Amino acid sequence: EADIYQTPRYLVIGTGKKITLECSQTMGHDKMYWYQQDPGMELHLIHYSYGVNSTEKGDLSSESTVSRIRTEHFPLTLESARPSHTSQYLCASTDGDVGNTIYFGEGSWLTVV
Amino acid sequence: KNQVEQSPQSLIILEGKNCTLQCNYTVSPFSNLRWYKQDTGRGPVSLTIMTFSENTKSNGRYTATLDADTKQSSLHITASQLSDSASYICVVRFGNQFYFGTGTSLTVIP
């Protein structure tokens, strides 16, 4: 069982609010990722990190930001939420071995009204 | 163009029947290919993983095959159960990059 956790699981917020989605893993993985997934659609990489103090933007343009101050923690922040940010956000992690699995959190469903 | 294409997009089968899901990819070379199961509203969970030199890998009622020459993989589900209803995602890894397929939505009906 994967030890990667996301909070909150479900959130409804108003337009213009600031929100931080939390992601923590206890597996000591260096590599962590944030994906955005609309219902029934494919996953899109929005941010990734290969270690502490390392963050990069992914393939899909996103107005969110991330930080990686500790290995186990990779929060994603939206400074001013908009309805277009309504989606599911999935956090994932893996270690450096290419043979290892990428583990996903349960996801955070964000609705901006 | 997506480098990992899956078919069919959706599938409905009767409980107890077998089915096969397809994955075609253009990522080459690659480190490994995985099949994930994603229940509605949940995160994906790994089912199988194969390197480019492996042809088949089983996990219970799930059997994945890989043909590196034609760049195709399939996931065969035997004796389907209602709990198999989910999206199945093919993921190709090249180094630190992960390429996700669009997924196949499987519905098993009684």
XYZ file of C-alpha atoms in Angstrom:
223
model
C 0.000 0.000 0.000
C 1.258 3.420 -0.959
C 2.164 5.852 1.822
C 1.244 9.043 0.031
C -1.479 11.269 1.377
C -3.401 14.227 0.062
C -5.576 16.724 1.889
C -8.205 17.893 1.504
C -9.973 15.161 -0.476
C -12.832 17.465 -1.421
C -13.034 21.252 -1.300
C -15.468 23.882 -2.531
C -14.190 27.457 -2.415
C -15.161 30.835 -3.765
C -13.496 32.642 -6.644
C -10.453 34.649 -5.616
C -9.640 32.559 -2.560
C -6.184 31.193 -1.877
C -5.932 27.439 -1.468
C -3.107 25.023 -0.697
C -3.413 21.344 -1.509
C -1.210 19.240 0.724
C 0.733 16.150 -0.324
C 2.952 14.059 1.921
C 4.743 10.765 1.408
C 6.577 8.655 3.951
C 8.535 6.506 1.495
C 11.545 8.822 1.272
C 11.024 9.342 -2.462
C 13.020 12.105 -4.106
C 10.715 12.578 -7.093
C 7.257 14.016 -6.617
C 4.659 15.151 -9.132
C 1.370 17.019 -9.363
C -1.103 16.033 -12.059
C -4.394 17.624 -13.036
C -7.175 15.369 -14.271
C -10.622 16.397 -15.416
C -13.340 13.704 -15.119
C -12.883 10.989 -17.718
C -9.813 12.651 -19.144
C -6.102 11.885 -19.098
C -3.632 13.066 -16.488
C -1.649 16.215 -17.234
C 1.623 16.994 -15.470
C 1.580 20.485 -13.961
C 4.569 20.439 -11.584
C 7.357 18.112 -10.555
C 10.291 18.007 -8.177
C 13.392 15.841 -8.169
C 14.379 16.718 -4.621
C 14.470 19.374 -1.932
C 14.562 22.921 -3.351
C 13.964 21.565 -6.856
C 10.707 22.415 -8.641
C 9.815 22.555 -12.323
C 6.716 23.296 -14.367
C 5.162 20.417 -16.245
C 3.633 20.045 -19.668
C 0.328 21.743 -18.835
C 0.405 25.433 -18.087
C -0.869 26.081 -14.597
C -1.364 29.161 -12.469
C -0.454 27.188 -9.379
C 2.878 27.146 -7.580
C 4.668 24.456 -5.599
C 7.426 24.238 -3.027
C 9.704 21.446 -1.820
C 11.288 22.419 1.478
C 11.221 18.880 2.868
C 11.571 15.574 1.032
C 8.247 14.260 2.267
C 6.160 17.357 1.581
C 5.114 18.854 -1.777
C 2.263 21.362 -1.408
C 0.506 23.019 -4.343
C -0.893 26.547 -3.977
C -3.414 28.535 -5.966
C -3.100 32.219 -5.016
C -6.446 33.227 -6.498
C -8.777 30.392 -7.434
C -10.988 30.641 -10.526
C -13.790 28.364 -11.792
C -11.407 27.124 -14.518
C -9.315 25.582 -11.726
C -12.126 23.159 -10.904
C -10.595 19.725 -11.368
C -9.049 16.748 -9.626
C -5.447 17.148 -8.527
C -3.336 14.032 -8.073
C -0.027 13.927 -6.249
C 2.477 11.168 -7.024
C 5.951 10.075 -6.005
C 8.656 7.611 -6.997
C 12.297 7.025 -6.178
C 15.158 7.277 -8.634
C 15.081 3.635 -9.711
C 13.427 3.433 -13.134
C 12.118 -0.011 -12.252
C 10.015 1.292 -9.416
C 6.372 2.186 -9.447
C 4.994 5.705 -9.336
C 2.573 5.883 -6.435
C -0.455 8.145 -6.467
C -2.372 9.799 -3.682
C -6.152 9.528 -3.494
C -6.578 12.900 -5.180
C -8.024 16.264 -4.200
C -11.265 17.317 -5.834
C -11.395 21.103 -6.090
C -14.538 23.014 -7.053
C -14.329 26.779 -7.441
C -17.656 28.568 -7.459
C -0.229 13.957 -30.794
C -0.370 11.854 -27.647
C 2.510 9.431 -27.500
C 0.374 6.807 -25.769
C -2.994 5.911 -27.315
C -5.502 3.530 -25.757
C -8.482 1.729 -27.180
C -11.323 1.313 -26.833
C -12.178 4.568 -25.110
C -14.947 2.801 -23.193
C -16.176 -0.751 -22.865
C -19.175 -2.439 -21.268
C -19.068 -6.179 -20.575
C -21.094 -8.731 -18.654
C -19.824 -10.014 -15.348
C -17.761 -13.167 -15.826
C -16.679 -12.322 -19.365
C -13.106 -11.656 -20.474
C -11.895 -8.485 -22.152
C -8.747 -7.024 -23.649
C -7.650 -3.411 -23.547
C -5.111 -2.027 -26.011
C -2.256 0.451 -25.679
C -0.202 1.753 -28.618
C 2.779 3.948 -27.921
C 5.419 5.859 -29.843
C 7.777 6.527 -26.916
C 10.982 4.734 -27.856
C 13.152 3.650 -26.242
C 11.441 3.352 -22.887
C 12.322 2.172 -19.394
C 9.123 0.316 -18.621
C 5.408 0.173 -19.308
C 2.793 0.033 -16.585
C -0.915 -0.559 -16.422
C -2.834 1.274 -13.725
C -6.382 0.880 -12.468
C -8.174 4.038 -11.400
C -11.456 3.754 -9.548
C -13.804 6.709 -9.895
C -12.668 9.566 -7.703
C -9.510 7.764 -6.558
C -5.846 7.818 -7.463
C -4.429 5.279 -9.945
C -3.075 2.011 -8.537
C -0.391 -0.017 -10.296
C -1.436 -3.403 -11.734
C 1.574 -4.553 -13.753
C 4.963 -3.316 -14.842
C 7.068 -4.615 -17.735
C 10.458 -3.670 -19.072
C 11.041 -3.559 -22.823
C 12.510 -7.104 -22.697
C 9.464 -8.692 -21.063
C 6.575 -10.094 -23.085
C 4.002 -10.830 -20.429
C 3.268 -10.148 -16.780
C 0.355 -11.404 -14.695
C -1.279 -10.129 -11.535
C -4.171 -12.374 -10.574
C -6.868 -12.042 -13.213
C -4.912 -9.316 -15.011
C -2.377 -10.276 -17.681
C -0.399 -7.673 -19.577
C 1.493 -8.380 -22.780
C 4.069 -6.292 -24.583
C 5.255 -6.366 -28.195
C 8.202 -3.986 -28.422
C 8.458 -4.481 -32.195
C 4.956 -3.200 -32.903
C 4.969 -0.880 -29.860
C 1.776 -2.381 -28.518
C 0.671 -3.574 -25.109
C -2.558 -5.185 -24.038
C -4.226 -5.820 -20.706
C -6.374 -8.935 -20.559
C -8.904 -9.267 -17.759
C -10.207 -12.758 -17.093
C -13.563 -13.613 -15.536
C -14.478 -9.985 -14.949
C -16.046 -8.877 -11.679
C -18.205 -5.883 -10.859
C -15.255 -4.419 -8.953
C -13.257 -4.311 -12.191
C -15.358 -1.325 -13.268
C -12.795 1.472 -13.464
C -10.521 3.345 -15.831
C -7.392 1.535 -16.965
C -4.411 3.671 -17.830
C -1.299 2.689 -19.780
C 1.830 4.571 -18.691
C 5.183 4.493 -20.482
C 8.247 5.632 -18.582
C 11.382 7.003 -20.239
C 13.911 8.073 -17.644
C 12.117 10.458 -15.325
C 9.337 11.229 -17.791
C 5.971 9.479 -17.606
C 3.694 9.366 -20.652
C 0.053 8.661 -19.827
C -2.541 7.163 -22.126
C -6.048 8.582 -22.292
C -7.420 5.546 -20.482
C -10.131 2.984 -21.159
C -13.281 3.191 -19.083
C -14.504 -0.319 -18.287
C -17.963 -1.006 -16.927
C -18.865 -4.510 -15.793
C -22.588 -5.137 -15.514
C -24.338 -8.033 -13.769
